[in-house]
Each structure stands twice: as C-alpha cells, then as structure tokens.
Amino acid sequence: MSVPTLTLNDGIKIPQLGLGVWKMDDADAPAIIENALDAGYRHIDTAAAYGNEAGVGRGIAQSGVAREDIFVTSKLWNDRQGYDETKRAFDETMGKLGFDYLDLYLIHWPMPAKDKYVEAWKALIELRDAGRIRAIGVSNFLPDHLERLIEETGEAPAINQIELHPRFQQAAQREVHEKLGITTECWSPLGQGEALSNPILTEIAARYGKSAAQVTLSWQIQLGCVTIPKSANHERMRENIDVFDFELTEGEMAQIKDIDSAEGRIGPDPATADF
Ligand code: NAD
C-alpha cells in the first residue's frame, strides 16, 4: 500500500495518511509500530505528552525500515513553552526517540493565557535552521495565533494539526490555512470512533464495499488534508490505510459536508484551553 505525499510550504513531503499513537502504552508501541510499518504506514504521529516516544523509537529501530523512509512527528507539551525550555524539551524528545533528526515538530497547544508560544516558535525556527528538524508546525492554533507567529517572526507554520472529523469540519479554519499556505492535519479524524455509525457515511461506504472509517479518511484526503487515524488493532490499521483505490463523487463530498454540527467538537476549545 503506497500512500501519496503532500508537499509542505517548505518543500518537505509528508505522507498524507499516518498512524496516530495517542493512548498507546509505551511498552506496546514497538510491536504496534512494527505492524504498522509492515502494513505500509510510513508516517507516525506521537507527542511528548503521549509518553510513548521511546516505544515508537524502539519500534522504528527494530523494524528494519530505514529511518529516512519514515516520517515522524512529535510535539512540544504545554508546560515546556518558552525559548530555552523548548530547546531542552526537544532534546529530551530526541533522546527518547533515539533519532538524530525529527521530521516534524509541533507546538501542541497555543495556551494563549501562558503567552509563551511565540518564544517556543522562535526556538523551533532555530532548531529547524540548525538541521535538527525538517519541518516545523503547530497544533490547535486559531487564526489569531497563526497571524501573530507570522507577524512576529515572518515564518508561517508548515502544518496546523487540528480537531477535524465529519461532525466538526472546520471549514473557516481550513480557508485561513489555505490563504496562509499552511497544510491542515486532522486529529481525531474518526471522531474517536463516533463518526462511524453515521448513516450518511455507512450508506456511502456500502456503495463502494468500504467501511465508514474508510469513507471518512478518503473525505479528508480529498479535502487535501493530512490524516492520522489511531488504531492498535492489526485489522483496523490495515483497513485505515486501504483508502486509495476509490474516490468520492462531488455529490458524496456534499452529503458529508451536511454532517457538520455546531455541537461537533470533542476536545477542548483552544481559545480558552489552559492545562
Ligand atoms: P481517532 O479519531 O483516530 O479514533 C481512534 C479510535 O477509533 C480507535 O481507538 C478505535 O476505537 C476507533 N477506530 C479506529 N479505526 C477504526 C476502524 N477502522 N473501524 C472502527 N473503529 C476504528 O482518535 P484519536 O486517537 O483521538 O486521534 C488520532 C490521532 O490524532 C491520535 O492518536 C493523536 O496522534 C492525534 N491527536 C492529536 C491531538 C492534538 O491535540 N494535536 C489531539 C487528539 C489526537
């Protein structure tokens, strides 16, 4: 299974579908990562806060797949923002992963009440310029946070990883990203499983002999987003990457658009989140 890539605003290529590993035990991660690589995944999304960077690094090292053939993302946790602290946190992440470079490093949440994300961003720019990270980005940043980064540093993030699933489609935020040249990456792309019983999705899925999960991921890919479904289960992992042999029609894309809901958000609101 070969996954298409998108080219980010800095020229770096990212596989459009990867494996999310939130809530995966560090001890279980090596075997799951090896399974994922065997199924064709070449993009893994972890974070310092997930507590499994060491397991992810071990899985990659044991797999026999060359490090440079795998795209790995990690994220700076909220209590490590600030210029010096960000650099220390990055070194810790690299120590756990056991890598000499990282493909993508994200500021996990803006935490506007802390007001330290611009300092963290300056540290990321330096780490990137020093060759330690290939691409830098953010997660959960609202338009005003993105604009402030650009105003104060002249550098737009390559990616903003945001909550995005059929019940929370983020059309306005995606439009802002497009204007600023930022790629949208979807977290909780399956709505943590909730999307999968929606009758519009199951009906479209039946037409193609696919599952609602596959239709959801295909919708995100056709929107031009990167998507990172999580599964530790061998079968589901294979199912989630098997989405490149069918294409939704414009009518089906419009039907899915109607699933969007004002109450669709699952996670915290980045404007007020402070943890
Ligand atoms: P998800 O939407 O990927 O849903 C995962 C759950 O859906 C699984 O635990 C499983 O129960 C179910 N599932 C997966 N594949 C299935 C299939 N084919 N059929 C039926 N059920 C299936 O949820 P998630 O883990 O919250 O999000 C994915 C990834 O996004 C995370 O692992 C993490 O890497 C990232 N994430 C980032 C942030 C952030 O703030 N940046 C927040 C949440 C998640």
Tab-separated table of C-alpha atoms and ligand atoms in Angstrom:
chain	number	residue	atom	x	y	z
A	1	MET	CA	0.000	0.000	0.000
A	2	SER	CA	1.628	3.226	-1.097
A	3	VAL	CA	0.370	6.468	0.462
A	4	PRO	CA	0.521	9.709	-1.573
A	5	THR	CA	2.513	12.650	-0.210
A	6	LEU	CA	1.691	16.348	0.126
A	7	THR	CA	4.389	18.998	-0.248
A	8	LEU	CA	4.522	21.465	2.648
A	9	ASN	CA	5.285	25.207	2.283
A	10	ASP	CA	8.979	24.491	2.973
A	11	GLY	CA	9.236	21.828	0.244
A	12	ILE	CA	9.201	18.857	2.667
A	13	LYS	CA	6.985	15.937	1.625
A	14	ILE	CA	4.647	14.300	4.145
A	15	PRO	CA	2.687	11.047	3.614
A	16	GLN	CA	-0.949	12.115	3.576
A	17	LEU	CA	-2.009	9.341	5.968
A	18	GLY	CA	-0.178	8.300	9.120
A	19	LEU	CA	-0.731	6.394	12.348
A	20	GLY	CA	-1.741	8.342	15.476
A	21	VAL	CA	-0.446	6.784	18.695
A	22	TRP	CA	-2.222	8.713	21.467
A	23	LYS	CA	-3.223	6.385	24.361
A	24	MET	CA	-0.842	3.677	23.182
A	25	ASP	CA	1.263	2.238	26.032
A	26	ASP	CA	4.997	2.749	25.659
A	27	ALA	CA	5.501	-0.975	26.251
A	28	ASP	CA	3.053	-1.940	23.485
A	29	ALA	CA	4.285	0.648	20.998
A	30	PRO	CA	7.268	-1.240	19.453
A	31	ALA	CA	5.171	-4.204	18.268
A	32	ILE	CA	2.330	-1.965	17.062
A	33	ILE	CA	4.748	0.278	15.158
A	34	GLU	CA	6.348	-2.761	13.528
A	35	ASN	CA	2.880	-3.970	12.494
A	36	ALA	CA	2.041	-0.552	11.092
A	37	LEU	CA	5.253	-0.380	9.070
A	38	ASP	CA	4.521	-3.869	7.788
A	39	ALA	CA	1.051	-2.688	6.713
A	40	GLY	CA	2.635	0.153	4.718
A	41	TYR	CA	2.483	3.095	7.146
A	42	ARG	CA	5.462	5.429	6.782
A	43	HIS	CA	4.228	8.279	8.994
A	44	ILE	CA	3.812	8.143	12.789
A	45	ASP	CA	2.292	10.898	14.952
A	46	THR	CA	3.446	10.910	18.587
A	47	ALA	CA	3.972	13.612	21.244
A	48	ALA	CA	5.928	14.092	24.454
A	49	ALA	CA	2.579	14.078	26.281
A	50	TYR	CA	1.686	10.592	24.971
A	51	GLY	CA	4.525	9.027	26.985
A	52	ASN	CA	5.416	6.635	24.169
A	53	GLU	CA	8.217	8.350	22.240
A	54	ALA	CA	10.719	5.742	23.484
A	55	GLY	CA	8.481	2.862	22.363
A	56	VAL	CA	7.911	4.499	18.974
A	57	GLY	CA	11.665	4.971	18.518
A	58	ARG	CA	12.328	1.341	19.507
A	59	GLY	CA	9.700	0.044	17.098
A	60	ILE	CA	11.246	2.002	14.235
A	61	ALA	CA	14.786	0.906	15.118
A	62	GLN	CA	13.739	-2.785	15.297
A	63	SER	CA	11.676	-2.725	12.124
A	64	GLY	CA	14.454	-2.844	9.577
A	65	VAL	CA	12.793	0.012	7.655
A	66	ALA	CA	15.295	2.802	7.042
A	67	ARG	CA	14.844	5.816	9.329
A	68	GLU	CA	14.816	8.182	6.331
A	69	ASP	CA	11.865	6.304	4.821
A	70	ILE	CA	9.660	7.078	7.845
A	71	PHE	CA	8.119	10.473	8.635
A	72	VAL	CA	7.909	11.016	12.398
A	73	THR	CA	6.096	13.851	14.164
A	74	SER	CA	6.381	14.763	17.827
A	75	LYS	CA	5.009	17.687	19.830
A	76	LEU	CA	6.144	20.109	22.498
A	77	TRP	CA	3.979	19.870	25.615
A	78	ASN	CA	2.378	22.976	27.093
A	79	ASP	CA	4.498	23.261	30.236
A	80	ARG	CA	7.694	23.405	28.153
A	81	GLN	CA	6.910	26.509	26.085
A	82	GLY	CA	9.363	29.427	26.224
A	83	TYR	CA	12.627	29.712	24.309
A	84	ASP	CA	15.201	27.816	26.434
A	85	GLU	CA	12.691	25.354	27.824
A	86	THR	CA	11.553	24.409	24.303
A	87	LYS	CA	15.116	23.541	23.306
A	88	ARG	CA	15.521	21.379	26.429
A	89	ALA	CA	12.200	19.633	25.791
A	90	PHE	CA	13.217	18.964	22.179
A	91	ASP	CA	16.492	17.363	23.339
A	92	GLU	CA	14.525	15.117	25.708
A	93	THR	CA	12.170	14.080	22.897
A	94	MET	CA	15.128	13.237	20.672
A	95	GLY	CA	16.767	11.256	23.471
A	96	LYS	CA	13.609	9.184	23.902
A	97	LEU	CA	13.086	8.624	20.180
A	98	GLY	CA	16.780	7.855	19.726
A	99	PHE	CA	16.927	9.877	16.480
A	100	ASP	CA	19.451	12.384	15.205
A	101	TYR	CA	16.770	14.403	13.394
A	102	LEU	CA	12.989	14.749	13.568
A	103	ASP	CA	10.714	15.147	10.538
A	104	LEU	CA	8.080	17.415	12.101
A	105	TYR	CA	7.870	19.120	15.487
A	106	LEU	CA	4.659	20.845	16.560
A	107	ILE	CA	3.729	23.202	19.397
A	108	HIS	CA	0.939	21.023	20.841
A	109	TRP	CA	-1.452	23.789	22.018
A	110	PRO	CA	-1.205	27.600	21.877
A	111	MET	CA	-2.147	28.092	25.567
A	112	PRO	CA	-2.845	31.806	24.991
A	113	ALA	CA	-3.134	32.509	28.739
A	114	LYS	CA	0.534	31.476	29.167
A	115	ASP	CA	1.608	33.765	26.284
A	116	LYS	CA	4.785	31.805	25.543
A	117	TYR	CA	4.068	30.261	22.165
A	118	VAL	CA	5.935	32.927	20.149
A	119	GLU	CA	9.109	32.218	22.149
A	120	ALA	CA	8.605	28.492	21.564
A	121	TRP	CA	8.151	29.154	17.839
A	122	LYS	CA	11.452	31.091	17.695
A	123	ALA	CA	13.207	28.071	19.233
A	124	LEU	CA	11.607	25.761	16.643
A	125	ILE	CA	12.808	28.010	13.808
A	126	GLU	CA	16.383	27.821	15.149
A	127	LEU	CA	16.244	24.054	15.589
A	128	ARG	CA	14.980	23.722	12.024
A	129	ASP	CA	17.696	26.050	10.707
A	130	ALA	CA	20.310	24.016	12.584
A	131	GLY	CA	19.148	20.892	10.708
A	132	ARG	CA	17.682	19.083	13.732
A	133	ILE	CA	14.066	19.228	12.461
A	134	ARG	CA	12.991	19.037	8.825
A	135	ALA	CA	9.637	20.837	9.166
A	136	ILE	CA	8.036	22.844	11.969
A	137	GLY	CA	4.405	23.498	12.730
A	138	VAL	CA	1.721	23.921	15.337
A	139	SER	CA	-1.410	22.238	16.610
A	140	ASN	CA	-4.715	23.688	17.788
A	141	PHE	CA	-3.712	27.232	16.741
A	142	LEU	CA	-6.592	29.598	15.962
A	143	PRO	CA	-6.293	32.193	13.166
A	144	ASP	CA	-5.151	34.976	15.531
A	145	HIS	CA	-2.389	32.756	16.955
A	146	LEU	CA	-1.172	31.900	13.443
A	147	GLU	CA	-1.207	35.543	12.390
A	148	ARG	CA	0.775	36.549	15.457
A	149	LEU	CA	3.506	33.974	14.704
A	150	ILE	CA	3.788	35.265	11.154
A	151	GLU	CA	3.805	38.919	12.250
A	152	GLU	CA	6.471	38.421	14.896
A	153	THR	CA	8.790	36.012	13.060
A	154	GLY	CA	7.913	36.222	9.350
A	155	GLU	CA	7.505	32.414	9.318
A	156	ALA	CA	4.240	30.562	8.797
A	157	PRO	CA	3.962	27.040	10.239
A	158	ALA	CA	4.138	24.248	7.648
A	159	ILE	CA	1.204	22.450	9.326
A	160	ASN	CA	-1.581	23.125	11.791
A	161	GLN	CA	-2.892	19.875	13.308
A	162	ILE	CA	-6.486	20.479	14.426
A	163	GLU	CA	-9.559	18.542	15.511
A	164	LEU	CA	-11.321	17.626	12.266
A	165	HIS	CA	-13.904	14.915	11.596
A	166	PRO	CA	-17.299	14.733	9.878
A	167	ARG	CA	-19.154	16.361	12.814
A	168	PHE	CA	-16.512	19.087	13.202
A	169	GLN	CA	-15.309	20.087	9.754
A	170	GLN	CA	-13.525	23.395	10.431
A	171	ALA	CA	-14.319	24.976	7.044
A	172	ALA	CA	-13.436	28.542	8.136
A	173	GLN	CA	-10.167	27.458	9.747
A	174	ARG	CA	-9.238	25.449	6.622
A	175	GLU	CA	-9.823	28.530	4.496
A	176	VAL	CA	-7.444	30.556	6.687
A	177	HIS	CA	-4.830	27.816	6.333
A	178	GLU	CA	-5.176	27.884	2.580
A	179	LYS	CA	-4.646	31.659	2.466
A	180	LEU	CA	-1.549	31.377	4.684
A	181	GLY	CA	-0.069	28.366	2.847
A	182	ILE	CA	-0.468	26.076	5.862
A	183	THR	CA	-1.370	22.387	5.431
A	184	THR	CA	-4.275	21.139	7.556
A	185	GLU	CA	-3.754	17.924	9.505
A	186	CYS	CA	-6.786	16.212	11.106
A	187	TRP	CA	-6.660	14.928	14.674
A	188	SER	CA	-9.319	12.513	15.920
A	189	PRO	CA	-10.148	12.072	12.211
A	190	LEU	CA	-12.690	9.333	13.026
A	191	GLY	CA	-14.214	11.426	15.810
A	192	GLN	CA	-12.670	8.815	18.162
A	193	GLY	CA	-14.925	6.220	16.551
A	194	GLU	CA	-18.084	8.306	16.847
A	195	ALA	CA	-18.184	9.156	13.134
A	196	LEU	CA	-18.501	5.528	12.180
A	197	SER	CA	-22.186	4.962	12.887
A	198	ASN	CA	-23.381	7.975	10.894
A	199	PRO	CA	-25.977	6.725	8.351
A	200	ILE	CA	-24.724	9.021	5.542
A	201	LEU	CA	-21.245	7.541	5.903
A	202	THR	CA	-22.425	3.938	6.195
A	203	GLU	CA	-24.633	4.359	3.133
A	204	ILE	CA	-21.808	5.808	1.011
A	205	ALA	CA	-19.491	3.087	2.342
A	206	ALA	CA	-21.866	0.315	1.243
A	207	ARG	CA	-21.783	1.683	-2.328
A	208	TYR	CA	-18.027	1.083	-2.538
A	209	GLY	CA	-17.815	-2.040	-0.379
A	210	LYS	CA	-15.816	0.054	2.097
A	211	SER	CA	-16.310	0.953	5.777
A	212	ALA	CA	-17.485	4.270	7.241
A	213	ALA	CA	-13.956	4.732	8.600
A	214	GLN	CA	-12.514	4.374	5.102
A	215	VAL	CA	-15.032	6.843	3.654
A	216	THR	CA	-14.194	9.355	6.398
A	217	LEU	CA	-10.456	9.111	5.742
A	218	SER	CA	-10.988	9.339	1.998
A	219	TRP	CA	-13.072	12.506	2.509
A	220	GLN	CA	-10.200	14.098	4.461
A	221	ILE	CA	-7.693	13.101	1.803
A	222	GLN	CA	-9.899	14.563	-0.956
A	223	LEU	CA	-10.158	17.809	1.064
A	224	GLY	CA	-6.360	17.996	0.753
A	225	CYS	CA	-5.668	17.307	4.447
A	226	VAL	CA	-3.200	15.022	6.186
A	227	THR	CA	-4.938	12.463	8.410
A	228	ILE	CA	-3.667	10.318	11.303
A	229	PRO	CA	-6.244	7.719	12.440
A	230	LYS	CA	-5.307	5.776	15.549
A	231	SER	CA	-5.613	2.039	15.874
A	232	ALA	CA	-3.600	-0.536	17.746
A	233	ASN	CA	-5.601	-3.331	16.108
A	234	HIS	CA	-3.909	-5.070	13.204
A	235	GLU	CA	-7.057	-5.423	11.049
A	236	ARG	CA	-8.283	-1.864	11.565
A	237	MET	CA	-4.843	-0.476	10.938
A	238	ARG	CA	-4.822	-2.235	7.576
A	239	GLU	CA	-8.371	-1.110	6.844
A	240	ASN	CA	-7.493	2.541	7.579
A	241	ILE	CA	-4.633	2.649	5.077
A	242	ASP	CA	-6.645	0.857	2.370
A	243	VAL	CA	-8.349	4.023	1.111
A	244	PHE	CA	-6.532	4.901	-2.091
A	245	ASP	CA	-8.478	2.711	-4.522
A	246	PHE	CA	-11.747	4.663	-4.632
A	247	GLU	CA	-12.814	8.299	-4.961
A	248	LEU	CA	-15.875	10.050	-3.565
A	249	THR	CA	-18.017	11.987	-6.033
A	250	GLU	CA	-18.737	15.704	-5.642
A	251	GLY	CA	-22.253	14.744	-4.569
A	252	GLU	CA	-20.920	12.448	-1.846
A	253	MET	CA	-18.486	15.148	-0.674
A	254	ALA	CA	-21.519	17.493	-0.412
A	255	GLN	CA	-23.528	14.888	1.520
A	256	ILE	CA	-20.683	14.546	4.032
A	257	LYS	CA	-20.489	18.342	4.337
A	258	ASP	CA	-24.010	18.233	5.798
A	259	ILE	CA	-22.884	16.091	8.752
A	260	ASP	CA	-21.053	19.122	10.209
A	261	SER	CA	-22.599	20.239	13.503
A	262	ALA	CA	-22.314	23.252	15.818
A	263	GLU	CA	-22.036	20.747	18.695
A	264	GLY	CA	-19.469	18.541	16.954
A	265	ARG	CA	-16.346	19.482	18.886
A	266	ILE	CA	-14.959	16.645	21.071
A	267	GLY	CA	-11.785	18.201	22.503
A	268	PRO	CA	-11.034	21.451	24.336
A	269	ASP	CA	-11.506	24.882	22.744
A	270	PRO	CA	-8.000	26.249	22.017
A	271	ALA	CA	-9.155	29.828	22.782
A	272	THR	CA	-9.670	29.001	26.451
A	273	ALA	CA	-7.736	25.753	26.987
A	274	ASP	CA	-5.201	26.212	29.784
A	275	PHE	CA	-3.610	22.991	31.001
B	1	NAD	P1	-9.448	8.677	16.082
B	1	NAD	O1	-10.474	9.580	15.552
B	1	NAD	O2	-8.283	8.307	15.245
B	1	NAD	O3	-10.215	7.381	16.570
B	1	NAD	C1	-9.498	6.301	17.106
B	1	NAD	C2	-10.470	5.254	17.642
B	1	NAD	O4	-11.401	4.896	16.629
B	1	NAD	C3	-9.710	3.980	17.983
B	1	NAD	O5	-9.284	3.970	19.311
B	1	NAD	C4	-10.750	2.905	17.694
B	1	NAD	O6	-11.556	2.765	18.835
B	1	NAD	C5	-11.560	3.500	16.589
B	1	NAD	N1	-11.165	3.006	15.239
B	1	NAD	C6	-10.013	3.233	14.561
B	1	NAD	N2	-10.053	2.678	13.345
B	1	NAD	C7	-11.250	2.060	13.258
B	1	NAD	C8	-11.878	1.309	12.239
B	1	NAD	N3	-11.302	1.096	11.062
B	1	NAD	N4	-13.129	0.821	12.491
B	1	NAD	C9	-13.729	1.040	13.673
B	1	NAD	N5	-13.192	1.760	14.667
B	1	NAD	C10	-11.956	2.271	14.460
B	1	NAD	O7	-8.982	9.276	17.503
B	1	NAD	P2	-7.669	9.823	18.196
B	1	NAD	O8	-6.756	8.742	18.616
B	1	NAD	O9	-8.166	10.775	19.223
B	1	NAD	O10	-6.948	10.706	17.069
B	1	NAD	C11	-5.966	10.194	16.195
B	1	NAD	C12	-4.611	10.779	16.489
B	1	NAD	O11	-4.641	12.209	16.449
B	1	NAD	C13	-4.103	10.500	17.918
B	1	NAD	O12	-3.679	9.168	18.087
B	1	NAD	C14	-3.018	11.515	18.024
B	1	NAD	O13	-1.870	11.087	17.318
B	1	NAD	C15	-3.666	12.725	17.327
B	1	NAD	N6	-4.307	13.680	18.268
B	1	NAD	C16	-3.767	14.908	18.392
B	1	NAD	C17	-4.339	15.841	19.245
B	1	NAD	C18	-3.729	17.208	19.343
B	1	NAD	O14	-4.116	17.973	20.236
B	1	NAD	N7	-2.824	17.558	18.486
B	1	NAD	C19	-5.481	15.524	19.982
B	1	NAD	C20	-6.033	14.259	19.825
B	1	NAD	C21	-5.444	13.338	18.954
